[in-house]
PDB file of C-alpha atoms in Angstrom:
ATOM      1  CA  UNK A   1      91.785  60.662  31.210  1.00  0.00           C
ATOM      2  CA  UNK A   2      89.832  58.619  32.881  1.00  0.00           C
ATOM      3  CA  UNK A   3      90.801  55.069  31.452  1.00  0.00           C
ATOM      4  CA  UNK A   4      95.010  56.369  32.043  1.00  0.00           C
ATOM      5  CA  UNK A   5      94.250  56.951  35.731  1.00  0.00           C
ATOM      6  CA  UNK A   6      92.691  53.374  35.908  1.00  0.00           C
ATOM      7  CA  UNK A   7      95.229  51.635  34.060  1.00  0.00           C
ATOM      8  CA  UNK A   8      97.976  53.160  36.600  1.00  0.00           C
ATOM      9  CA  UNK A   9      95.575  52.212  39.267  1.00  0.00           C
ATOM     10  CA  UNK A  10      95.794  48.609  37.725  1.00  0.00           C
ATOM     11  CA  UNK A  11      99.113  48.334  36.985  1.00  0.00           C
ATOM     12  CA  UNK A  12      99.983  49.258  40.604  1.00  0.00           C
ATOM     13  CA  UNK A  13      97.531  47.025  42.078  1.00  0.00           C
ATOM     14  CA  UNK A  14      99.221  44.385  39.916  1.00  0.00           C
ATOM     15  CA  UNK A  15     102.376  44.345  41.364  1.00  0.00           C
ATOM     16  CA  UNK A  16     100.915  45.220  45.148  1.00  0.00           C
ATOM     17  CA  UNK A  17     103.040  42.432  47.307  1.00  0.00           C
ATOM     18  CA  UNK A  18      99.508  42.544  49.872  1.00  0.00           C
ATOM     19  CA  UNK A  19      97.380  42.199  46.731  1.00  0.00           C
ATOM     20  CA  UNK A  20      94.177  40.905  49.215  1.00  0.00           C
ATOM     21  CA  UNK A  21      94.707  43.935  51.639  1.00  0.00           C
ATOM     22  CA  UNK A  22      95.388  46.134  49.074  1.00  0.00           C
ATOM     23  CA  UNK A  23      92.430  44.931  47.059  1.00  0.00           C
ATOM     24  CA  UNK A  24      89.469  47.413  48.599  1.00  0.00           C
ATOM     25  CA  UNK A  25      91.345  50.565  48.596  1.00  0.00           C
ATOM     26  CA  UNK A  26      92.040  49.532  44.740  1.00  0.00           C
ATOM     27  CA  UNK A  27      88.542  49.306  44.144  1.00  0.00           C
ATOM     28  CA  UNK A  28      87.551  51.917  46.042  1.00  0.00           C
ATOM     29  CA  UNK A  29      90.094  54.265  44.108  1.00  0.00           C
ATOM     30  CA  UNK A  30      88.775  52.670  40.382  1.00  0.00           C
ATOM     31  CA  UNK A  31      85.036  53.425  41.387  1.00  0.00           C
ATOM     32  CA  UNK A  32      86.195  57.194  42.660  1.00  0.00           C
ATOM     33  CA  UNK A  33      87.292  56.799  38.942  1.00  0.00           C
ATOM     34  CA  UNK A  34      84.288  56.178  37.041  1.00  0.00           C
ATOM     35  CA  UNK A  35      81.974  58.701  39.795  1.00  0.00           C
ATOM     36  CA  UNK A  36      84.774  61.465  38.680  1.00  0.00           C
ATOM     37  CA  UNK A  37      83.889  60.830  34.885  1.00  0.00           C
ATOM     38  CA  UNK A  38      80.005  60.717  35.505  1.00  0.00           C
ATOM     39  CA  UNK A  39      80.067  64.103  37.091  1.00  0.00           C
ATOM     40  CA  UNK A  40      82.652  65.811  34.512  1.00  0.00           C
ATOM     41  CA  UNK A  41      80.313  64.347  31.896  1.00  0.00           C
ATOM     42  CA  UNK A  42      76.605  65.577  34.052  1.00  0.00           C
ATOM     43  CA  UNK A  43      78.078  68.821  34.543  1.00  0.00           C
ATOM     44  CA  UNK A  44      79.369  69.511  30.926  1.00  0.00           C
ATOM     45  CA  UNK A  45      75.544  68.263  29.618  1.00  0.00           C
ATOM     46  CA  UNK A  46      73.885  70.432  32.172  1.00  0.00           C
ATOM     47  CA  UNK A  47      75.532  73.601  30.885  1.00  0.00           C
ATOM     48  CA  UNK A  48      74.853  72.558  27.462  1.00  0.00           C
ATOM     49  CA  UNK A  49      71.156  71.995  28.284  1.00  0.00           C
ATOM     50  CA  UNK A  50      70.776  75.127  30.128  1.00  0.00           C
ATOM     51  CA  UNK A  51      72.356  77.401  27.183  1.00  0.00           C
ATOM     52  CA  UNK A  52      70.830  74.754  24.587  1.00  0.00           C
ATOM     53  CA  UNK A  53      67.125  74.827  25.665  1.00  0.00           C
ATOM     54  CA  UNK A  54      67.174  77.222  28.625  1.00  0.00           C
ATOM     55  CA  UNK A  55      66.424  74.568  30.900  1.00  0.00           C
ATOM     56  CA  UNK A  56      66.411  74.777  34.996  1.00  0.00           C
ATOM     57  CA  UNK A  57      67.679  71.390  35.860  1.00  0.00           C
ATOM     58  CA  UNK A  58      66.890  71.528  39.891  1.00  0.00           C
ATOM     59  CA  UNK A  59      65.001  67.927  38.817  1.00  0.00           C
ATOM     60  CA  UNK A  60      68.386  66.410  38.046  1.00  0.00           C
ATOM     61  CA  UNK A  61      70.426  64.686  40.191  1.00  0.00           C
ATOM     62  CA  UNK A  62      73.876  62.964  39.174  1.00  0.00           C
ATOM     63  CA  UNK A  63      73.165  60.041  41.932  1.00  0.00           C
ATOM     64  CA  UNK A  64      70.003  58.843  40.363  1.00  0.00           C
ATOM     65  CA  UNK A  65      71.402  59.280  37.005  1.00  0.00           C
ATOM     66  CA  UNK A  66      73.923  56.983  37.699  1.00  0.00           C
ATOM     67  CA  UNK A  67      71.989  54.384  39.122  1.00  0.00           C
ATOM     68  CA  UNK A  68      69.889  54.176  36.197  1.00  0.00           C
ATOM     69  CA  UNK A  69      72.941  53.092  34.031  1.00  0.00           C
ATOM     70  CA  UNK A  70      72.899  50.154  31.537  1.00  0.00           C
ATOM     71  CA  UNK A  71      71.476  47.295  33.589  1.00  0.00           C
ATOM     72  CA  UNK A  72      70.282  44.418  31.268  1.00  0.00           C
ATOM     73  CA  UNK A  73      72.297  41.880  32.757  1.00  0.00           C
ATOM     74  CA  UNK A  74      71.406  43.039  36.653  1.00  0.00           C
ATOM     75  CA  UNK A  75      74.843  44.378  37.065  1.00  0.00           C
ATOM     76  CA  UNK A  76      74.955  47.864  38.344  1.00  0.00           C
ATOM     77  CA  UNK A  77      78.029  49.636  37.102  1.00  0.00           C
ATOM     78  CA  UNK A  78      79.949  49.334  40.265  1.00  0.00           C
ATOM     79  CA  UNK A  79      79.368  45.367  39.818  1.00  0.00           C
ATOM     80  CA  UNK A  80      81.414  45.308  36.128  1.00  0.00           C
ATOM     81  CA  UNK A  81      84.323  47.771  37.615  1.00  0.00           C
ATOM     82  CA  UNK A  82      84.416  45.099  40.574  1.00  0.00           C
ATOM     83  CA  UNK A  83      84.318  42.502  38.123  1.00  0.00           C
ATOM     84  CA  UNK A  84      87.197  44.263  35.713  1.00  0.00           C
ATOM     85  CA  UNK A  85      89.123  45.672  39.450  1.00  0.00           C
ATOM     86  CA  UNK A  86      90.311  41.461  39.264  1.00  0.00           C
ATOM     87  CA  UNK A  87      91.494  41.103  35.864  1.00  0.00           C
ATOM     88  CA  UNK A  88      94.977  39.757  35.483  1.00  0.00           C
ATOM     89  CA  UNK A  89      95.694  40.738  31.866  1.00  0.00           C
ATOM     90  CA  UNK A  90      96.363  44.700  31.489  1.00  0.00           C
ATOM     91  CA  UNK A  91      95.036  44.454  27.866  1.00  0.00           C
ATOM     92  CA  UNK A  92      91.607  42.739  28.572  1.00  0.00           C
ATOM     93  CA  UNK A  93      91.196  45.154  31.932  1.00  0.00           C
ATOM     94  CA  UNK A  94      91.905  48.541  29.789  1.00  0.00           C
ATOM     95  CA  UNK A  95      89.641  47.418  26.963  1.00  0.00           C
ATOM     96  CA  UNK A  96      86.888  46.309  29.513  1.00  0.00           C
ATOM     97  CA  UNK A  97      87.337  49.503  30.999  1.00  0.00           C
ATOM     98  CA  UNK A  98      87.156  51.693  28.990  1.00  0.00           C
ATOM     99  CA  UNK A  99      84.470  49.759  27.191  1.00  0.00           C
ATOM    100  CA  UNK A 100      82.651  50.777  30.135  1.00  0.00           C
ATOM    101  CA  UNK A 101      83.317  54.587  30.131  1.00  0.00           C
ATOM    102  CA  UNK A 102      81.905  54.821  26.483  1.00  0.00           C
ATOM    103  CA  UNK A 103      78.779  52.525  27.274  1.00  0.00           C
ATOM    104  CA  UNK A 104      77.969  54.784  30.674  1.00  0.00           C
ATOM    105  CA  UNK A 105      78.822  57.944  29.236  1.00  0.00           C
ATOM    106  CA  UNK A 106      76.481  57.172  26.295  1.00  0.00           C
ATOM    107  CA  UNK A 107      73.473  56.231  28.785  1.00  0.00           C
ATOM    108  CA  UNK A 108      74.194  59.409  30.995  1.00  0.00           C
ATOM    109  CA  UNK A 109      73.967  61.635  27.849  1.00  0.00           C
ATOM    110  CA  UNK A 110      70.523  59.807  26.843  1.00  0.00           C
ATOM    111  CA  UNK A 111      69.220  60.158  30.363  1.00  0.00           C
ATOM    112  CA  UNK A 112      69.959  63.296  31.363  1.00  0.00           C
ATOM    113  CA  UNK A 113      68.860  64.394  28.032  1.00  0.00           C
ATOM    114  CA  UNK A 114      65.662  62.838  28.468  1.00  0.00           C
ATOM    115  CA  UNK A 115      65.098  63.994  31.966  1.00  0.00           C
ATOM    116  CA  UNK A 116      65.820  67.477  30.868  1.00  0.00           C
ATOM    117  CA  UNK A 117      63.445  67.491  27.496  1.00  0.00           C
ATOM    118  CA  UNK A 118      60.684  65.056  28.873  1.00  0.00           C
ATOM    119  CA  UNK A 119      58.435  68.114  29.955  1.00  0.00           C
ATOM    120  CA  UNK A 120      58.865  70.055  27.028  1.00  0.00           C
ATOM    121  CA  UNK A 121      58.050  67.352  24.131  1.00  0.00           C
ATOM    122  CA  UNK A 122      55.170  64.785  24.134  1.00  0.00           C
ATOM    123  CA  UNK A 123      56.645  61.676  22.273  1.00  0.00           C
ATOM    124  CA  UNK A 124      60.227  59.764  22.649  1.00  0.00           C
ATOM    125  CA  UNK A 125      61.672  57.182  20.552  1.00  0.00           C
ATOM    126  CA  UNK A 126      65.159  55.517  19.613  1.00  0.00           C
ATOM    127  CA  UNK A 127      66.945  56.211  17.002  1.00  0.00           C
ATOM    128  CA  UNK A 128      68.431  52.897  16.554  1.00  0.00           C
ATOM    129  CA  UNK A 129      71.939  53.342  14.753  1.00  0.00           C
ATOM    130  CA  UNK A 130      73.521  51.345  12.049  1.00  0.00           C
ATOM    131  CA  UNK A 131      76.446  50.933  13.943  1.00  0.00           C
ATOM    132  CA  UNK A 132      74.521  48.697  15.837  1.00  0.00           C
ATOM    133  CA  UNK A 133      73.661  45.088  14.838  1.00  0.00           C
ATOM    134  CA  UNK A 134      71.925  43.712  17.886  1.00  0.00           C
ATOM    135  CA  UNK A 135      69.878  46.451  19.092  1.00  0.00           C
ATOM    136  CA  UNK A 136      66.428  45.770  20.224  1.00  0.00           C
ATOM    137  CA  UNK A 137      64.730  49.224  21.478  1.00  0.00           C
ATOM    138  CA  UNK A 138      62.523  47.285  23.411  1.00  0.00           C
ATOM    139  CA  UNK A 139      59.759  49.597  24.636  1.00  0.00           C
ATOM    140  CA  UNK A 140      60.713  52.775  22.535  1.00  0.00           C
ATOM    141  CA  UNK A 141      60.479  50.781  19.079  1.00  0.00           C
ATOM    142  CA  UNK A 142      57.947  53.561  18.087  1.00  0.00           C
ATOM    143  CA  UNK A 143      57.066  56.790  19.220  1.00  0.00           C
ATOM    144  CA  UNK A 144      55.947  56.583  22.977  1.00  0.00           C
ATOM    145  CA  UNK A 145      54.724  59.336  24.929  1.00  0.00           C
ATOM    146  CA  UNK A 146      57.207  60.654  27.241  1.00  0.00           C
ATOM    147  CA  UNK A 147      55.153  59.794  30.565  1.00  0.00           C
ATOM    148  CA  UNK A 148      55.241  56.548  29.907  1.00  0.00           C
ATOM    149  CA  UNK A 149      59.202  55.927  29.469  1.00  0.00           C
ATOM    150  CA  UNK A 150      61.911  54.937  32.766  1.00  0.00           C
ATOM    151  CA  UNK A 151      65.244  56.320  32.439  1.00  0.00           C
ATOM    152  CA  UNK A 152      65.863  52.081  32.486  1.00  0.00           C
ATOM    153  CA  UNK A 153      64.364  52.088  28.665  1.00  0.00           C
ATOM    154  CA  UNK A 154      66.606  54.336  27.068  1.00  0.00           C
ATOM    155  CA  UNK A 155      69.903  53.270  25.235  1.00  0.00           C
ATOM    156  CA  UNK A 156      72.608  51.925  25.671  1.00  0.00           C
ATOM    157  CA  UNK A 157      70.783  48.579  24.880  1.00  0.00           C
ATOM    158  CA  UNK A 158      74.351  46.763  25.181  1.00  0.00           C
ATOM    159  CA  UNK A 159      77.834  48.009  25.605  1.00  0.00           C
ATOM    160  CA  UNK A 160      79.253  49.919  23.037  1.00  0.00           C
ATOM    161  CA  UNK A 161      75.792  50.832  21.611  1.00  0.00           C
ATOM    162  CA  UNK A 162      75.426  53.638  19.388  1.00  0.00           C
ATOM    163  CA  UNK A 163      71.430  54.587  19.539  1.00  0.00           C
ATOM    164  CA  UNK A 164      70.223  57.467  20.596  1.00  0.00           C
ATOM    165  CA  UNK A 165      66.867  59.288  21.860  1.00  0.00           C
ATOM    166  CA  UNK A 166      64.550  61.217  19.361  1.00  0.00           C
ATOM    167  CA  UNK A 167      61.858  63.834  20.504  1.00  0.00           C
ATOM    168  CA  UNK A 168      58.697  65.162  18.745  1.00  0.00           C
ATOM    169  CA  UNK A 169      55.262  66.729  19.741  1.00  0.00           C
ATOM    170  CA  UNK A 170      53.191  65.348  17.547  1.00  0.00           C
ATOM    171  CA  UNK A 171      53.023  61.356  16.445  1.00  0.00           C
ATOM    172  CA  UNK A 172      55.103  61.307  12.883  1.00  0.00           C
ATOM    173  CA  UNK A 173      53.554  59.529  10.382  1.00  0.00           C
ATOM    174  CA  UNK A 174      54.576  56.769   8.613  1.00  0.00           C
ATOM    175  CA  UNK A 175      56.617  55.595  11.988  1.00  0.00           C
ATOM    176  CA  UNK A 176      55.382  53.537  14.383  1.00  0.00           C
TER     177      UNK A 176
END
């Protein structure tokens, strides 16, 4: 899995003797990482869309996908596995880590999702989950129309969020 490779990336790097020349190619090899994961992932939803909802899917593209990952703080996901590349403690790296993988996997299901159904349904909103305590759906706390949504205002809202993306063609009552 993803999150083993890493943590044998990390334990090498760890006891590296030339830890600051050693550093990039580490860093390098964790990002190959998470790109390997985000395409596994885009691939598997792709074929599911296509057999799902006979969907052509020319309009997607894995590289602006991944750039629209979970941004709230201004960190772009190759910022946090920079950030997590320095940890010291194995434990606190693997949990940050992999933290990550569930968080980005999450938003590249909701995205591509979204860029695959946005054509073929008129309203979007978020399905906020119980899971969550401290979600705030921001602009998709009702139904919005699905020209008027980014791929930056779907979930995840924070890591480890559970919500999800909801599609109708008319307005439902008794919803916002």
């Amino acid at each position: 899995s993803a999150v083993e490779k890493a943590i044998k990336l990390h334990k090498a790097y760890q006891k590296s003797e030339q830890k600051r020349e050693d550093f990039e190619e580490y860093l390098e090899d964790l990002l190959n990482v998470i790109t390997e994961l985000a395409e596994k992932i885009f691939s598997y939803i792709l074929n599911y869309l296509r057999e799902e909802y006979d969907i052509e899917v020319e309009n997607l593209s894995s590289e602006e996908l991944i750039a629209s990952f979970y941004s709230a703080d201004g960190k772009t996901i190759f910022d946090r596995i920079q950030e997590y590349a320095e940890e010291k403690d194995l434990t606190s790296f693997t949990y940050k880590f992999y933290r990550c993988c569930r968080s980005e996997t999450a938003g590249l299901i909701n995205r591509c999702i979204f860029n695959s159904l946005k054509d073929k349904f008129k309203y979007v909103t978020v399905r906020l989950s119980n899971e969550c305590g401290d979600c705030d759906a921001g602009i998709l706390s009702g139904w919005v129309e699905t020209s008027k949504v980014n791929l930056s205002d779907l979930p995840p809202f924070h890591p480890d969020c559970c919500c999800s993306v909801e599609f109708s063609n008319e307005k439902p009552k008794g919803r916002k």
